[in-house]
Amino acid sequence: QVQLVESGGGVVQPGRSLRLSCAVSGFTFSSYAMHWVRQAPGKGLEWVAVIWFDGSNKYYADSVKGRFTISRDNSKNTLYLQMNSLRAEDTAVYYCARDSLLCVDVWGQGTTVTVSS
Amino acid sequence: DIVMTQTPLSSPVTLGQPASISCRSSQSLVHSDGNTYLSWLHQRPGQPPRLLIYKISNRFSGVPDRFSGSGAGTDFTLKISRVEAEDVGVYYCMQATQSWTFGQGTKVEIK
């Protein structure tokens, strides 16, 4: 069945970096755009970034632009989020999600990132 | 950026009774391709969100028919015809017409 499994979360100090991964199975990864969406503790959902099916286009929320980079390896069925210059306000559960005709139809379970000194 | 505003933010409901959530966008969600990319998602406590409705009124696979979506332009509504216990949680609208943004969420709980 369709599965998205995030990994790479953890506790990191402000200003440091972290890379999240999302391993995908059960569908043709290279045919779909993919998103990262985050949720701060007790808060709502915040869209973070999207990457086109072939990696040709990438878009970011203003809150992460210039600090985060979304990428993918279609040969490994894996989505990534490189997070640099982390701030306390980046603390959240990070979800990867599949885009199907501009609706986000499948979500992973999430990985938790805590930015704290 | 398009701002999505949901009302109410909290909705206590009685089992078996209907519930309704409104979502308003700061500008029209009609895309240049003629579609309106407004979705509804449901998140149970401790769980990831799941898609309920896409393009205003299309139920996603496996979603019970007690859920329905309607609206046009900037005003949209999610209705639950008869609330069941499993429907508790937070409901989000999401637009994908211009970038991607979510509403603040509406918490549905049983009275």
XYZ file of C-alpha atoms in Angstrom:
228
model
C 0.000 0.000 0.000
C 0.981 3.650 -0.272
C 3.437 4.593 2.466
C 5.420 7.686 3.347
C 7.903 7.309 6.193
C 9.735 10.339 7.526
C 12.998 10.202 9.440
C 15.841 12.427 10.556
C 14.116 14.464 13.221
C 15.683 15.171 16.591
C 16.875 17.828 18.981
C 19.226 20.423 17.503
C 20.690 23.690 18.743
C 19.676 27.011 17.196
C 21.754 27.850 14.150
C 22.579 24.225 13.366
C 21.384 22.055 10.484
C 19.301 18.930 10.062
C 18.235 16.859 7.069
C 14.891 15.110 6.971
C 14.115 12.182 4.697
C 10.854 10.716 3.487
C 10.976 7.185 2.076
C 8.121 6.407 -0.240
C 6.615 3.106 -1.379
C 3.462 1.786 -3.008
C 3.242 4.269 -5.866
C 5.341 5.695 -8.686
C 7.232 8.357 -6.760
C 8.680 9.957 -9.895
C 5.180 10.839 -11.134
C 4.148 13.030 -8.205
C 5.002 16.401 -6.752
C 5.756 16.211 -3.051
C 5.336 18.573 -0.120
C 6.703 19.188 3.326
C 4.163 20.512 5.830
C 4.868 21.234 9.484
C 2.867 21.600 12.669
C 4.258 23.406 15.698
C 3.212 22.010 19.085
C -0.477 22.705 19.684
C -0.748 24.722 16.473
C -2.201 24.326 13.010
C -0.697 23.136 9.759
C 1.868 25.239 7.902
C 2.905 24.485 4.354
C 6.718 24.514 4.024
C 7.807 23.527 0.523
C 6.923 21.649 -2.655
C 8.985 20.021 -5.370
C 7.753 19.040 -8.793
C 7.726 15.388 -9.831
C 11.000 15.751 -11.744
C 12.614 18.272 -9.411
C 12.328 21.021 -12.009
C 10.460 23.435 -9.770
C 10.668 24.110 -6.054
C 8.676 26.596 -3.994
C 9.007 27.611 -0.369
C 7.069 29.379 2.346
C 8.510 32.799 3.138
C 9.275 31.612 6.677
C 11.859 29.101 5.408
C 13.029 30.610 2.123
C 16.807 30.820 1.949
C 17.257 28.417 4.892
C 15.520 25.215 3.803
C 16.057 23.225 0.603
C 13.705 20.570 -0.707
C 15.103 17.872 -2.986
C 14.354 14.372 -4.171
C 16.072 11.284 -5.489
C 13.645 9.469 -7.762
C 16.026 6.517 -8.082
C 15.783 6.030 -4.313
C 12.106 6.958 -3.940
C 13.116 9.484 -1.313
C 12.231 13.102 -0.568
C 14.505 15.344 1.486
C 14.379 18.580 3.420
C 17.696 20.205 4.259
C 17.157 22.649 7.101
C 19.906 25.160 7.865
C 20.152 28.041 10.347
C 17.444 26.474 12.471
C 15.454 28.642 14.847
C 13.296 27.894 17.857
C 10.208 28.655 15.758
C 11.109 25.780 13.421
C 10.228 23.347 16.217
C 7.430 21.191 14.809
C 6.319 17.852 13.516
C 7.327 17.701 9.864
C 5.131 15.746 7.490
C 5.883 14.738 3.941
C 2.850 14.488 1.722
C 1.986 13.573 -1.839
C 0.427 16.038 -4.239
C -2.229 14.701 -6.569
C -3.576 17.312 -8.977
C -3.072 20.090 -6.462
C -4.600 18.311 -3.509
C -2.447 16.724 -0.820
C -3.844 13.228 -0.717
C -1.413 11.058 1.248
C 0.526 11.982 4.386
C 3.313 10.385 6.372
C 3.221 9.972 10.140
C 5.665 12.827 10.682
C 9.040 13.334 12.322
C 9.628 15.707 15.226
C 12.201 18.492 15.103
C 13.030 20.355 18.294
C 15.298 23.384 18.122
C 16.592 24.188 21.573
C 19.805 25.068 23.312
C -0.537 35.491 -0.032
C -4.016 34.027 0.212
C -5.311 33.940 3.785
C -7.803 31.250 4.745
C -10.198 32.030 7.610
C -12.275 29.299 9.226
C -15.308 29.699 11.438
C -16.048 28.616 14.048
C -12.707 27.739 15.631
C -14.453 25.354 17.996
C -17.650 23.409 17.492
C -19.232 21.279 20.217
C -21.687 18.933 18.550
C -24.170 16.276 19.607
C -23.760 12.768 18.255
C -26.130 12.207 15.362
C -26.612 15.912 14.743
C -25.254 17.889 11.786
C -22.185 20.107 11.870
C -20.970 22.789 9.533
C -17.625 24.571 9.111
C -17.044 27.653 7.022
C -13.858 28.652 5.211
C -13.340 31.991 3.540
C -10.381 32.955 1.366
C -8.946 36.464 1.032
C -9.211 36.218 -2.751
C -10.930 34.026 -5.296
C -9.685 30.450 -5.453
C -10.673 29.986 -9.093
C -7.488 28.911 -10.886
C -6.619 30.045 -14.397
C -7.388 26.482 -15.525
C -10.985 26.917 -14.309
C -10.679 24.604 -11.304
C -10.988 25.658 -7.676
C -8.348 23.963 -5.558
C -10.019 23.972 -2.170
C -9.629 20.882 0.003
C -10.769 19.801 3.453
C -8.653 17.666 5.769
C -9.336 16.014 9.121
C -6.782 15.429 11.842
C -7.484 13.225 14.815
C -5.381 13.752 17.970
C -1.898 12.324 17.543
C -2.503 11.441 13.908
C -1.436 13.011 10.606
C -4.083 14.837 8.609
C -6.117 12.913 6.086
C -7.822 14.212 2.975
C -11.605 14.333 3.037
C -12.682 16.569 0.163
C -10.841 17.984 -2.861
C -11.807 20.600 -5.439
C -14.616 21.913 -3.245
C -16.947 18.935 -3.279
C -15.236 15.710 -4.323
C -15.015 13.094 -1.602
C -11.675 11.317 -1.416
C -11.532 7.535 -1.577
C -13.058 5.880 1.477
C -14.604 9.040 2.913
C -18.142 8.445 4.193
C -20.946 10.180 2.353
C -22.009 12.023 5.503
C -19.220 14.455 4.584
C -19.973 17.002 1.883
C -18.331 20.143 0.577
C -19.786 23.120 -1.216
C -19.062 26.711 -2.163
C -17.492 28.826 -4.838
C -15.115 31.749 -5.286
C -14.131 32.745 -1.763
C -16.713 31.011 0.439
C -16.734 27.307 1.188
C -18.454 24.956 3.606
C -17.849 21.491 4.971
C -20.912 19.707 6.313
C -21.224 16.546 8.342
C -24.796 15.302 8.059
C -24.742 13.220 11.264
C -21.716 13.469 13.507
C -20.203 10.217 14.715
C -17.701 9.748 17.538
C -14.838 9.145 15.079
C -15.399 12.593 13.568
C -13.835 14.433 16.503
C -10.614 16.276 15.821
C -9.524 19.321 13.893
C -10.716 20.160 10.401
C -8.636 22.283 8.048
C -9.425 23.878 4.736
C -6.514 24.222 2.352
C -6.116 26.134 -0.891
C -3.705 25.211 -3.669
C -4.766 27.760 -6.285
C -1.960 30.172 -5.464
C 0.824 28.522 -3.492
C -0.585 26.464 -0.595
C -2.153 27.746 2.608
C -4.258 26.258 5.383
C -7.019 27.653 7.505
C -6.423 27.888 11.259
C -8.391 24.745 11.945
C -11.760 24.047 13.554
C -11.882 21.747 16.545
C -14.921 19.465 16.585
C -15.746 17.830 19.888
C -18.706 15.962 21.270
C -20.952 17.787 23.727
